[in-house]
mmCIF file of C-alpha atoms and ligand atoms in Angstrom:
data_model
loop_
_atom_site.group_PDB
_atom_site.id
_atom_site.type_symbol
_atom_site.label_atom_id
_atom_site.label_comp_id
_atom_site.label_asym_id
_atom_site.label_seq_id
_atom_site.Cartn_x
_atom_site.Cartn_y
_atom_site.Cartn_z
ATOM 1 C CA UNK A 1 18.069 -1.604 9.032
ATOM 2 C CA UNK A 2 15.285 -2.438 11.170
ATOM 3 C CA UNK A 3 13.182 -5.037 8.997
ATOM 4 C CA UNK A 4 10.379 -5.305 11.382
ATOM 5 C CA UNK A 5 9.400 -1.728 10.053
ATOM 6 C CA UNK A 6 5.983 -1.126 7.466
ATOM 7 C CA UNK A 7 6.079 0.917 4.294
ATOM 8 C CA UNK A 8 2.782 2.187 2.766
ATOM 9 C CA UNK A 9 3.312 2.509 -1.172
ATOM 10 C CA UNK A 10 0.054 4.369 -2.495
ATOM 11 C CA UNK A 11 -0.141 3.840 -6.298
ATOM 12 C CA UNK A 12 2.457 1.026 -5.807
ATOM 13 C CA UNK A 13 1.749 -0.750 -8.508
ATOM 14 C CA UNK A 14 2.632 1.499 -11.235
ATOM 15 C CA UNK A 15 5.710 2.223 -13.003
ATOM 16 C CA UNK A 16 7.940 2.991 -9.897
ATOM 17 C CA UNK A 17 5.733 1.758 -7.077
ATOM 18 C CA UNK A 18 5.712 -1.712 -8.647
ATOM 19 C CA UNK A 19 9.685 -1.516 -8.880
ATOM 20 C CA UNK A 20 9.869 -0.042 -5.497
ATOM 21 C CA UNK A 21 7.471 -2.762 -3.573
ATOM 22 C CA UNK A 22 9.608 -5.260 -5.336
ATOM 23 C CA UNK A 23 12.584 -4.572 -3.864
ATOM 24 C CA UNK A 24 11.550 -3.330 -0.248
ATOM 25 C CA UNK A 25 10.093 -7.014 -0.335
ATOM 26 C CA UNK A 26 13.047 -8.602 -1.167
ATOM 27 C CA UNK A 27 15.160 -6.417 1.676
ATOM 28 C CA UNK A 28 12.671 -7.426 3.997
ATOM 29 C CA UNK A 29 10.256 -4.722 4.985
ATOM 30 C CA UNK A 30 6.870 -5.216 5.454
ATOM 31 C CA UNK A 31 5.002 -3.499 2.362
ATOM 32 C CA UNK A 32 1.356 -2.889 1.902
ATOM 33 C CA UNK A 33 0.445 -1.440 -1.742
ATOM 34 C CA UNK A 34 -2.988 0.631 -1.929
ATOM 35 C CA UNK A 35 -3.895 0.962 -5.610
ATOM 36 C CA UNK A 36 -6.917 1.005 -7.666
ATOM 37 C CA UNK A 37 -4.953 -0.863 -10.611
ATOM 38 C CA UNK A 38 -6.049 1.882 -13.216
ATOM 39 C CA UNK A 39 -3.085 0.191 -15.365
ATOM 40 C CA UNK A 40 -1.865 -3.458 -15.778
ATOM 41 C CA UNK A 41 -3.007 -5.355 -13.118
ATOM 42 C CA UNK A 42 -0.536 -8.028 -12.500
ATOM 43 C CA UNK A 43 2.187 -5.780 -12.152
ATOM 44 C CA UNK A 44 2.560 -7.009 -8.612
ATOM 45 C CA UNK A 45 1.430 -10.622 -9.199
ATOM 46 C CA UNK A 46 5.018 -11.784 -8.387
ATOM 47 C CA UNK A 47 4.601 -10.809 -4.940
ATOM 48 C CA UNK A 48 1.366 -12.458 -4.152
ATOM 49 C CA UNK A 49 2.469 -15.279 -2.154
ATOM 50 C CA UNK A 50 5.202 -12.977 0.114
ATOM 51 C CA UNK A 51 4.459 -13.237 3.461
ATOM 52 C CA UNK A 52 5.701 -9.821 4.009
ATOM 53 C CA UNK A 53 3.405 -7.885 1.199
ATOM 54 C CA UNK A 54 -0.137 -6.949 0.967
ATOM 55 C CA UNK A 55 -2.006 -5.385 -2.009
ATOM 56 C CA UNK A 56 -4.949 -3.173 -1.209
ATOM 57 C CA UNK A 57 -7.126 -2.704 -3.720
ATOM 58 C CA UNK A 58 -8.561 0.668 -3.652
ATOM 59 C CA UNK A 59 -8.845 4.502 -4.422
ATOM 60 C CA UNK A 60 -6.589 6.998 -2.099
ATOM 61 C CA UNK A 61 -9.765 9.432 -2.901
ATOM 62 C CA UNK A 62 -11.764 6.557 -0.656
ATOM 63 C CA UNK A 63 -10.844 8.575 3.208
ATOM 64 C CA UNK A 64 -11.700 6.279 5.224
ATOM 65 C CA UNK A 65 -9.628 3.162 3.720
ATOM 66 C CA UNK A 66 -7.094 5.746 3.763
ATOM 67 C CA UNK A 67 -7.430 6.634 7.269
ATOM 68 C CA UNK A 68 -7.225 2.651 7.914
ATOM 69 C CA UNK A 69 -4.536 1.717 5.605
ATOM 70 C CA UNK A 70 -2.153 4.926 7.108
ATOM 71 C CA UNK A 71 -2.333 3.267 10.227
ATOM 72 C CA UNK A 72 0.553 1.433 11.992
ATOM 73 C CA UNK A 73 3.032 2.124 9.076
ATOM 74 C CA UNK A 74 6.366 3.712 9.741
ATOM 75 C CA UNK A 75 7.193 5.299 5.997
ATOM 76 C CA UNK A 76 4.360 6.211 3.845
ATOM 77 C CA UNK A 77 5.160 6.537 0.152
ATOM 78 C CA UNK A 78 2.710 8.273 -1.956
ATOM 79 C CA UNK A 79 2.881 7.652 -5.328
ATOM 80 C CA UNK A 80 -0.268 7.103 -6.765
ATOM 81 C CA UNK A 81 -1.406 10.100 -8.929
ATOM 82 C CA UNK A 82 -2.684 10.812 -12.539
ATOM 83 C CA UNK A 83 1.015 11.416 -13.927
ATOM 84 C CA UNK A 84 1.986 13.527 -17.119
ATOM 85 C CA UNK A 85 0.609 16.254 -18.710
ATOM 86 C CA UNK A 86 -1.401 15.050 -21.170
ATOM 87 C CA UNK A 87 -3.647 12.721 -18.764
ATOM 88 C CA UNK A 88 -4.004 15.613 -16.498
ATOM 89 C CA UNK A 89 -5.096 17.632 -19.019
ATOM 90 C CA UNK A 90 -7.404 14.764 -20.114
ATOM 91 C CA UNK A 91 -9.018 14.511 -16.585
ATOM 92 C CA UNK A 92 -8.292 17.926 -14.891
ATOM 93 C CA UNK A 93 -10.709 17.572 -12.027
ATOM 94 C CA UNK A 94 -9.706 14.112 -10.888
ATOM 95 C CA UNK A 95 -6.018 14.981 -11.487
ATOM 96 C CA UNK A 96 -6.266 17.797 -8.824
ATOM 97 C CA UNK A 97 -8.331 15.056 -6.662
ATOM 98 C CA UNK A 98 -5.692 12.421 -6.668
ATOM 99 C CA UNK A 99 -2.343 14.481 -7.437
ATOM 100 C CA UNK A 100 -2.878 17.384 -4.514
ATOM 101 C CA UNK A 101 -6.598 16.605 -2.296
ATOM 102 C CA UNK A 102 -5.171 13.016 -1.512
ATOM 103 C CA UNK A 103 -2.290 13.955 -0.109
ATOM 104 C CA UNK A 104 -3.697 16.801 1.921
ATOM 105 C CA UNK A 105 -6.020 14.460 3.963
ATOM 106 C CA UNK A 106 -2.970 11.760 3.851
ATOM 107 C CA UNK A 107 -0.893 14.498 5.495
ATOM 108 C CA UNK A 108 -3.929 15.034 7.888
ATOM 109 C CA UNK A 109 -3.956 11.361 9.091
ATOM 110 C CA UNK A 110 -0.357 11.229 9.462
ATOM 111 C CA UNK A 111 0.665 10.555 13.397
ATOM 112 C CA UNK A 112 3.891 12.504 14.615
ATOM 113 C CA UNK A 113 6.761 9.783 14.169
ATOM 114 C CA UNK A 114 5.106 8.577 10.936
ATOM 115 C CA UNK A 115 7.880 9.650 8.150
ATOM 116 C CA UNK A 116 6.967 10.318 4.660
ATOM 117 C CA UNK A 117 9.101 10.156 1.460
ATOM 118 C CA UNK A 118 6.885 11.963 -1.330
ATOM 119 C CA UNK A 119 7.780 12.208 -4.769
ATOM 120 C CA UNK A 120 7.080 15.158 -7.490
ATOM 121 C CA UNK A 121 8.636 16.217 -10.441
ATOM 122 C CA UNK A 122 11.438 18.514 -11.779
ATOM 123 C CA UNK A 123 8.485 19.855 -14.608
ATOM 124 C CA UNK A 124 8.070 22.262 -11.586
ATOM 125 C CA UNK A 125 11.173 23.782 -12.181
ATOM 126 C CA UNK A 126 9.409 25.080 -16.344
ATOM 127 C CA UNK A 127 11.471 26.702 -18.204
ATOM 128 C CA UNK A 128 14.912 27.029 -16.977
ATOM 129 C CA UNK A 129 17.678 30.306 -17.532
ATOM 130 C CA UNK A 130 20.556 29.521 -20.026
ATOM 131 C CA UNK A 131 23.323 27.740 -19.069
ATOM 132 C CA UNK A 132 22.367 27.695 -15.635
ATOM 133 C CA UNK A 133 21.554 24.828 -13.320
ATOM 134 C CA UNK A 134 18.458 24.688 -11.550
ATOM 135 C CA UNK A 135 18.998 23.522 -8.034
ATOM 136 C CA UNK A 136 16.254 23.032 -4.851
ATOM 137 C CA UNK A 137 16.580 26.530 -4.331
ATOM 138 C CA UNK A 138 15.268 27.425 -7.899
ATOM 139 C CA UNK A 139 11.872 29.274 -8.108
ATOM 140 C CA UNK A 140 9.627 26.797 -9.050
ATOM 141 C CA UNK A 141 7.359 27.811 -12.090
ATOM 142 C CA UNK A 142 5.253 24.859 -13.495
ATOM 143 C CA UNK A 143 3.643 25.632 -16.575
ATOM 144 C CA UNK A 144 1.038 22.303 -16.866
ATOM 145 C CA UNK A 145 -1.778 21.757 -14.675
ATOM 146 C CA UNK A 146 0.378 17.774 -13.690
ATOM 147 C CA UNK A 147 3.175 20.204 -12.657
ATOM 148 C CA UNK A 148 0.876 22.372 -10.567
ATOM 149 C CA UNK A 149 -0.194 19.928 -8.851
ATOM 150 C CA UNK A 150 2.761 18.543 -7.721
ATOM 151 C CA UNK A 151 4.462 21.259 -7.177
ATOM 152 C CA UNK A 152 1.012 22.629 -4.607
ATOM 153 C CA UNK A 153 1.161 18.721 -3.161
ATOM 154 C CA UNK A 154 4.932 18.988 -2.273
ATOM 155 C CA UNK A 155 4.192 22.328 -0.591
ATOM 156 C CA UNK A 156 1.766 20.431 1.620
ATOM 157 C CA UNK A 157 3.739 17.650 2.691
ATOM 158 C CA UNK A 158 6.702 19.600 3.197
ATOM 159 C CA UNK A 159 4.586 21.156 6.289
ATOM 160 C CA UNK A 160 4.611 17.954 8.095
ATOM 161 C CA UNK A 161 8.454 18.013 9.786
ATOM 162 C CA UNK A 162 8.966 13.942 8.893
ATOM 163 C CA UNK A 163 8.750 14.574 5.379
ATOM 164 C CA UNK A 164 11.253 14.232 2.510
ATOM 165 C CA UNK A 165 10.766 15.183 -0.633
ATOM 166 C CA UNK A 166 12.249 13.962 -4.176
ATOM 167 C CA UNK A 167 11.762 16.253 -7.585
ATOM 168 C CA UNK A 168 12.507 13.450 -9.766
ATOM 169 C CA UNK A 169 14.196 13.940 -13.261
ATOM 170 C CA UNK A 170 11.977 11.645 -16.095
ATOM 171 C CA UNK A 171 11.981 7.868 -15.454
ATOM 172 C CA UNK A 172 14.042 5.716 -17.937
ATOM 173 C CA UNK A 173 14.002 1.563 -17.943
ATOM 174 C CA UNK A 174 12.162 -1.418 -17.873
ATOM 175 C CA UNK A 175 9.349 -1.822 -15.188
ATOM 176 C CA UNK A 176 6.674 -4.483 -14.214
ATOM 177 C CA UNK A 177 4.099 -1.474 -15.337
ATOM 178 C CA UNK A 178 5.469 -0.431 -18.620
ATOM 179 C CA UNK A 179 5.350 3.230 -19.650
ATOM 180 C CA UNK A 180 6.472 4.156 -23.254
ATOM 181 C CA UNK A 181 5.160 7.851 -23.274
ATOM 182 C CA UNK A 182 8.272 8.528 -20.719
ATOM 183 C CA UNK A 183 10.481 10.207 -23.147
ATOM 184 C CA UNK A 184 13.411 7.884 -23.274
ATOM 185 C CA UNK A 185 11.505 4.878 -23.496
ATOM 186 C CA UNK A 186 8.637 6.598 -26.170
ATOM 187 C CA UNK A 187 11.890 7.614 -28.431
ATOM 188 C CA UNK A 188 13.599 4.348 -28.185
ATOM 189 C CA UNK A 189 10.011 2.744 -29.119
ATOM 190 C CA UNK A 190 9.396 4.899 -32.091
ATOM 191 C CA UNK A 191 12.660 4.814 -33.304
ATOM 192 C CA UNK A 192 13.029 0.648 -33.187
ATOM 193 C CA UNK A 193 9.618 0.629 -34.686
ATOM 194 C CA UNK A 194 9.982 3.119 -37.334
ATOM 195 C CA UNK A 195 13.233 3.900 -37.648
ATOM 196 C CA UNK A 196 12.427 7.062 -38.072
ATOM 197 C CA UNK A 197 12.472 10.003 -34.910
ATOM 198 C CA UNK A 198 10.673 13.477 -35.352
ATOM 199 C CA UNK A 199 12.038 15.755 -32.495
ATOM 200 C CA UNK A 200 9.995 19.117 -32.003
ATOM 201 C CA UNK A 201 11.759 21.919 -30.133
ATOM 202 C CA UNK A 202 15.181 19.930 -30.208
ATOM 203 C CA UNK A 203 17.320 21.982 -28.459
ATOM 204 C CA UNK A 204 15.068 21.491 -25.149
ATOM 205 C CA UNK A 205 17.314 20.489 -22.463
ATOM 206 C CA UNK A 206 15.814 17.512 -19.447
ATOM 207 C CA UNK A 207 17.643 16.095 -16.955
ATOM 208 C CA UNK A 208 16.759 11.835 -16.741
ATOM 209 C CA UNK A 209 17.253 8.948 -14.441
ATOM 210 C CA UNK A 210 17.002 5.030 -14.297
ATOM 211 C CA UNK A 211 13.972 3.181 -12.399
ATOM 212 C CA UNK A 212 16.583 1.364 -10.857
ATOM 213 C CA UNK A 213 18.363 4.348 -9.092
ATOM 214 C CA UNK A 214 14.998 5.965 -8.020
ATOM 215 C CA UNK A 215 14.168 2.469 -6.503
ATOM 216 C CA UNK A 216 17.833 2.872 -4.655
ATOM 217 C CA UNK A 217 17.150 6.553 -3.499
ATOM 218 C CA UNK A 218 14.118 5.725 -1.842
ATOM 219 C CA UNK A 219 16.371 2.984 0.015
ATOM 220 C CA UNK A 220 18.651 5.477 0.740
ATOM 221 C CA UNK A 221 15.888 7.848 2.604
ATOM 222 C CA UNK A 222 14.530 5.404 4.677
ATOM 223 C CA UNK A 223 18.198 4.366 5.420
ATOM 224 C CA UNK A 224 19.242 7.855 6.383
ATOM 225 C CA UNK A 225 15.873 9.375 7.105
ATOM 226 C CA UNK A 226 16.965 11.596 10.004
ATOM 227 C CA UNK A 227 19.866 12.987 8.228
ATOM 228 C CA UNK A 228 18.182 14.197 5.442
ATOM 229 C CA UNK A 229 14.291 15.007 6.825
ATOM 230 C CA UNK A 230 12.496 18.532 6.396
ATOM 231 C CA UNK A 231 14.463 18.598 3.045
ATOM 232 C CA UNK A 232 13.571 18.535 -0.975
ATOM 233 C CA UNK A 233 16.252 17.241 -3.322
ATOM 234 C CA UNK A 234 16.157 16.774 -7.371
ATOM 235 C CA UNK A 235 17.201 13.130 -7.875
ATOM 236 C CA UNK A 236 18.681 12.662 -11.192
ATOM 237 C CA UNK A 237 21.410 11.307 -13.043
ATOM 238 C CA UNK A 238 23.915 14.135 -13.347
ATOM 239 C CA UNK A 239 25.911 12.393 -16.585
ATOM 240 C CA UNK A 240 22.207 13.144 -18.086
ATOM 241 C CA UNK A 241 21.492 16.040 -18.715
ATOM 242 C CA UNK A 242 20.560 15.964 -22.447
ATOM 243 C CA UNK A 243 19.190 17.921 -25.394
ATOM 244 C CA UNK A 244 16.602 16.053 -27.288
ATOM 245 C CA UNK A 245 18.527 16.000 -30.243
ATOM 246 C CA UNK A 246 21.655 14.559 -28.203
ATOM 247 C CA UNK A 247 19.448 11.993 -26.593
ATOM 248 C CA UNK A 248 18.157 11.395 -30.383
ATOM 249 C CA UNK A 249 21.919 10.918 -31.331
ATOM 250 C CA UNK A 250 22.471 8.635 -28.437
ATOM 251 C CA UNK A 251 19.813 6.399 -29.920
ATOM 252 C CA UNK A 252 21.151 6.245 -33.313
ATOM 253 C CA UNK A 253 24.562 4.910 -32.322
ATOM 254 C CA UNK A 254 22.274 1.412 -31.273
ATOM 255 C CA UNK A 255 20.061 1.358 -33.962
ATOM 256 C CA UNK A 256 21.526 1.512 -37.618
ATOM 257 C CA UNK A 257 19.933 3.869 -40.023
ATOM 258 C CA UNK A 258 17.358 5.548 -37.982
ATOM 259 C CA UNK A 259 16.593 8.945 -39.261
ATOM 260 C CA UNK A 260 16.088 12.031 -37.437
ATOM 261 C CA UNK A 261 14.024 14.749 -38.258
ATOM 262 C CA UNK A 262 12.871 18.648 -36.881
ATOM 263 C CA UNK A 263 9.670 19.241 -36.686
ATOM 264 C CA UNK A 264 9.708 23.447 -36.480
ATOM 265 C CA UNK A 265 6.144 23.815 -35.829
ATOM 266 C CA UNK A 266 4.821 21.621 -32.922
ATOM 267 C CA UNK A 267 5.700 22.988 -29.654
ATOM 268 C CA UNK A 268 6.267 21.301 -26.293
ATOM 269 C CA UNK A 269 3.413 21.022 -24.185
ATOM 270 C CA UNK A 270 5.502 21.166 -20.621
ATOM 271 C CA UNK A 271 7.665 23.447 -21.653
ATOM 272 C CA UNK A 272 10.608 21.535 -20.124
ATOM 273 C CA UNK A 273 13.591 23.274 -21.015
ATOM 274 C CA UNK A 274 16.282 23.311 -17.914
ATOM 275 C CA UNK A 275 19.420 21.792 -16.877
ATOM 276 C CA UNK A 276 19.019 20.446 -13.467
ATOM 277 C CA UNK A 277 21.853 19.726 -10.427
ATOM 278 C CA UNK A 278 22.018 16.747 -8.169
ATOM 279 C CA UNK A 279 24.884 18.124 -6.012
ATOM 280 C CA UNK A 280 22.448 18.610 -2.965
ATOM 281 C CA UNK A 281 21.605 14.479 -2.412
ATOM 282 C CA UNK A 282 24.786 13.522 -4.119
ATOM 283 C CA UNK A 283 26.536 15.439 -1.129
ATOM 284 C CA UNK A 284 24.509 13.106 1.286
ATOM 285 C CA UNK A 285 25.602 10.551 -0.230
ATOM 286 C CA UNK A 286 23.636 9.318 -3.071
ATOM 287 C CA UNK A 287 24.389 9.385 -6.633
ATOM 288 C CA UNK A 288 22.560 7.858 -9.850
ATOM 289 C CA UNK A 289 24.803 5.635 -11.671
ATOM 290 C CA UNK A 290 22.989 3.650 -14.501
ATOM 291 C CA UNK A 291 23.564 5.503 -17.937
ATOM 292 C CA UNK A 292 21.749 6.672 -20.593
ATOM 293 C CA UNK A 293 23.537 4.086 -23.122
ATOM 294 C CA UNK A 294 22.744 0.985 -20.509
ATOM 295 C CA UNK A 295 19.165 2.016 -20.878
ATOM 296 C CA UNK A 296 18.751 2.131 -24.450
ATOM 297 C CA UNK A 297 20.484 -0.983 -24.957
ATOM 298 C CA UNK A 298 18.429 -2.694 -21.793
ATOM 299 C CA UNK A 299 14.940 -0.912 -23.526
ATOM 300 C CA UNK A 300 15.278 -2.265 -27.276
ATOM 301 C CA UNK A 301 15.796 -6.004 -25.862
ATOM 302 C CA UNK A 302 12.965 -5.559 -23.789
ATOM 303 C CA UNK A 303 10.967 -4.134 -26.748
ATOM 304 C CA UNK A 304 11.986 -6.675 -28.955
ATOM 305 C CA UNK A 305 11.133 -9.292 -26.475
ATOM 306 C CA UNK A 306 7.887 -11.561 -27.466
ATOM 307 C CA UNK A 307 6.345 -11.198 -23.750
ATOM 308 C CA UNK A 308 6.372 -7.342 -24.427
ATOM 309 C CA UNK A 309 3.016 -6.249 -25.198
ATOM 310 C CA UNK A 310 2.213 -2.623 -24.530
ATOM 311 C CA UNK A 311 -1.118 -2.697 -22.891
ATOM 312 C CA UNK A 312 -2.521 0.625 -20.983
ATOM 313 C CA UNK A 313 0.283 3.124 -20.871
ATOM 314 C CA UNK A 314 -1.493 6.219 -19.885
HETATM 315 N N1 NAD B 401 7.835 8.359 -14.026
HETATM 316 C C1 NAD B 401 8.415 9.548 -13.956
HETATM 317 O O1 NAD B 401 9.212 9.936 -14.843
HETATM 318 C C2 NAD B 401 8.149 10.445 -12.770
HETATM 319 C C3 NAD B 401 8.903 11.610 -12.661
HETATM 320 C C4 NAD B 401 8.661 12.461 -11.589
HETATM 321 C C5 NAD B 401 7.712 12.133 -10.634
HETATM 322 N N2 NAD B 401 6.990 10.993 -10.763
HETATM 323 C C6 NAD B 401 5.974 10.723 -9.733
HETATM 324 O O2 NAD B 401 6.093 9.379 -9.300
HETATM 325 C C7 NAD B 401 4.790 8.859 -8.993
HETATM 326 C C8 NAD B 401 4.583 7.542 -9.719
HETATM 327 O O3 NAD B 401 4.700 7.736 -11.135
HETATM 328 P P1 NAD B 401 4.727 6.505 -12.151
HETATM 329 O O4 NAD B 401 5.604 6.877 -13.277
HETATM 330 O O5 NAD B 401 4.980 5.262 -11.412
HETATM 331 O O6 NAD B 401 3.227 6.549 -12.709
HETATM 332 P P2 NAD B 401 2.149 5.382 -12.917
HETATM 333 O O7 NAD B 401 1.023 5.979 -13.697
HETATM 334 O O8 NAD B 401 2.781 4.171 -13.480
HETATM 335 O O9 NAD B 401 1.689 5.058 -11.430
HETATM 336 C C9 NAD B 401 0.643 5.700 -10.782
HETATM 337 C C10 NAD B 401 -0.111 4.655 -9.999
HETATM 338 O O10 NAD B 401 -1.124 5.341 -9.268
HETATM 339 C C11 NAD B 401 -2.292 4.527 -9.303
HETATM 340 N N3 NAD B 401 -3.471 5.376 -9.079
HETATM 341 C C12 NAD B 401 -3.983 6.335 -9.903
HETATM 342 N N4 NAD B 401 -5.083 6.874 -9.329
HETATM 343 C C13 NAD B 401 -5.271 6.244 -8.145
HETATM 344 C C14 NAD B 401 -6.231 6.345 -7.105
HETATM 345 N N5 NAD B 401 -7.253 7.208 -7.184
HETATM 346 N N6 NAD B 401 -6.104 5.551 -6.026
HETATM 347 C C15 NAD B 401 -5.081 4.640 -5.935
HETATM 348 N N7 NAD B 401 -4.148 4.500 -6.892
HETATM 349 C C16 NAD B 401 -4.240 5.283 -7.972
HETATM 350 C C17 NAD B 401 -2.294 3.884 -10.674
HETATM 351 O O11 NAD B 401 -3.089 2.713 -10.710
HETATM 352 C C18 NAD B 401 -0.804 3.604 -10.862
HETATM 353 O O12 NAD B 401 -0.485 2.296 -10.436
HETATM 354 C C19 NAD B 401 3.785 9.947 -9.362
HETATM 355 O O13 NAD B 401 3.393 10.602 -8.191
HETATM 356 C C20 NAD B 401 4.568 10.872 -10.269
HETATM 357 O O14 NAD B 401 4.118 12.214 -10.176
HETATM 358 C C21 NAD B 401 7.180 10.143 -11.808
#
């Protein structure tokens, strides 16, 4: 690795980013974070004094700090974005502003050996055929305006040659920015707080992942750029892809007497319902390792922690 060589983490202090800056700090890469800090705002507070990190605090809808900031970085890492359905819903015209027009004029500023490592989600893949796998080749079919979005935005970086691209299952585990409405962490919260779950459409199938491994894939990409550029992969733990209800049962083996219920008349609003392979980046070399049961366990100690305060998860 050369350690002499800048990474640009837009919306690097959220959930992943803040993760992700951590640790390309501690391998040694210079990082710069641009993010207006919608969310907690200390998430990155442990890195103030690094020599090799710098926090810009800003919008990536603000061109010409982007235009600045883009310079003299070798990877840029866009991750800032309005992220879920529900807030895009909330704020559908600044959702398409941040999740696609942003990284349009990124992609515009980029300079020919810059090398870009974008991230979407596997919502894009909607609903999925029985018993089948969807893999990169899939056709993609988003059903909620935060999928479309991605799904246009990956489009658009993928036209840029130094591009990868990572269609991430749903984030599990314990961040710096805390987000309980990710479905593993929001079932683990309800159920240790009301020992009760209520599962609509049950039988839904998602594929999910560890904050840790999607902080060790991005590693992995700038370690083997070359060999895996001009590519999309799904990036997910293959040991996980779950029902609700078997994620639900999964749950109940840590906490004693929760009860789970069926809700028959609320109805997803993603429509997530597919099974979703890995095989592609797993033949390159990478594959997710922490489980589903190490992230329950890992959640309901952070949740029953006193520090843990939940404070501006959406
Ligand atoms: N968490 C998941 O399960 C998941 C799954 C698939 C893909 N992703 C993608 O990963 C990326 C990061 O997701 P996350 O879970 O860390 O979400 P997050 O909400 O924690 O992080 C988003 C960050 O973007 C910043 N941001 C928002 N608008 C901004 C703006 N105008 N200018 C600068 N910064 C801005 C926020 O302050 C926040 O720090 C997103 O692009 C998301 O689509 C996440």
């Amino acid at each position: 690795m050369n350690k002499k060589q800048s990474i640009l983490i837009t919306g690097g202090a959220g959930y992943i980013g803040s993760m992700l800056s951590t640790e390309l700090v501690k391998i040694g890469y210079k990082v710069t974070v641009l993010d207006n800090l919608t969310y907690k705002k200390n998430s990155l507070s442990h890195l103030k004094n690094k020599k090799n990190f710098r926090l810009i605090v800003g919008s990536v809808l603000n061109k010409s700090l982007v235009k600045r900031s883009i310079k003299n970085h070798d990877f840029i890492i866009p991750l800032a974005g309005l992220v879920g359905a529900p807030l895009c819903d909330k704020f559908p015209k600044l959702a398409r502003l941040v999740n696609l027009e942003s990284v349009i004029f990124m992609r515009k500023c980029l300079e020919k050996n810059q090398k870009v490592i974008f991230a979407t989600t596997n919502s894009g893949y909607g609903v999925g055929k029985k018993n089948k796998f969807c893999t990169e080749r899939s056709k993609l079919n988003p059903i909620s305006l935060y999928g479309r979005t991605k799904v246009q935005a990956e489009k658009e970086v993928m036209k840029f040659k130094n591009s990868i691209s990572f269609r991430l299952a749903t984030v599990f585990g314990k961040s710096f920015r805390m987000r309980t409405d990710l479905l593993v962490n929001n079932f683990v919260w309800e159920a240790m707080k009301t020992k009760k779950l209520t599962l609509f459409e049950p039988h839904f199938r998602r594929n999910y992942i560890h904050v840790k491994d999607i902080v060790k894939v991005f590693v992995f990409a700038i370690n083997n750029f070359y060999k895996m550029r001009s590519n999309v992969y799904n990036v997910g733990l293959s040991s996980a892809n779950l029902t609700k209800l078997s994620l639900a049962k999964k749950i109940k083996k840590q906490i004693k007497g929760l009860r789970i219920q069926i809700n028959n008349n609320q109805k997803d609003p993603d429509k997530r319902d597919y099974f979703v392979s890995n095989k592609k980046i797993e033949k390159k070399g990478f594959k997710a390792k922490f489980t589903i049961e190490n992230g329950i366990t890992e959640l309901l100690k952070t949740y029953k922690s006193d520090k843990f305060k939940i404070l501006n998860n959406y």
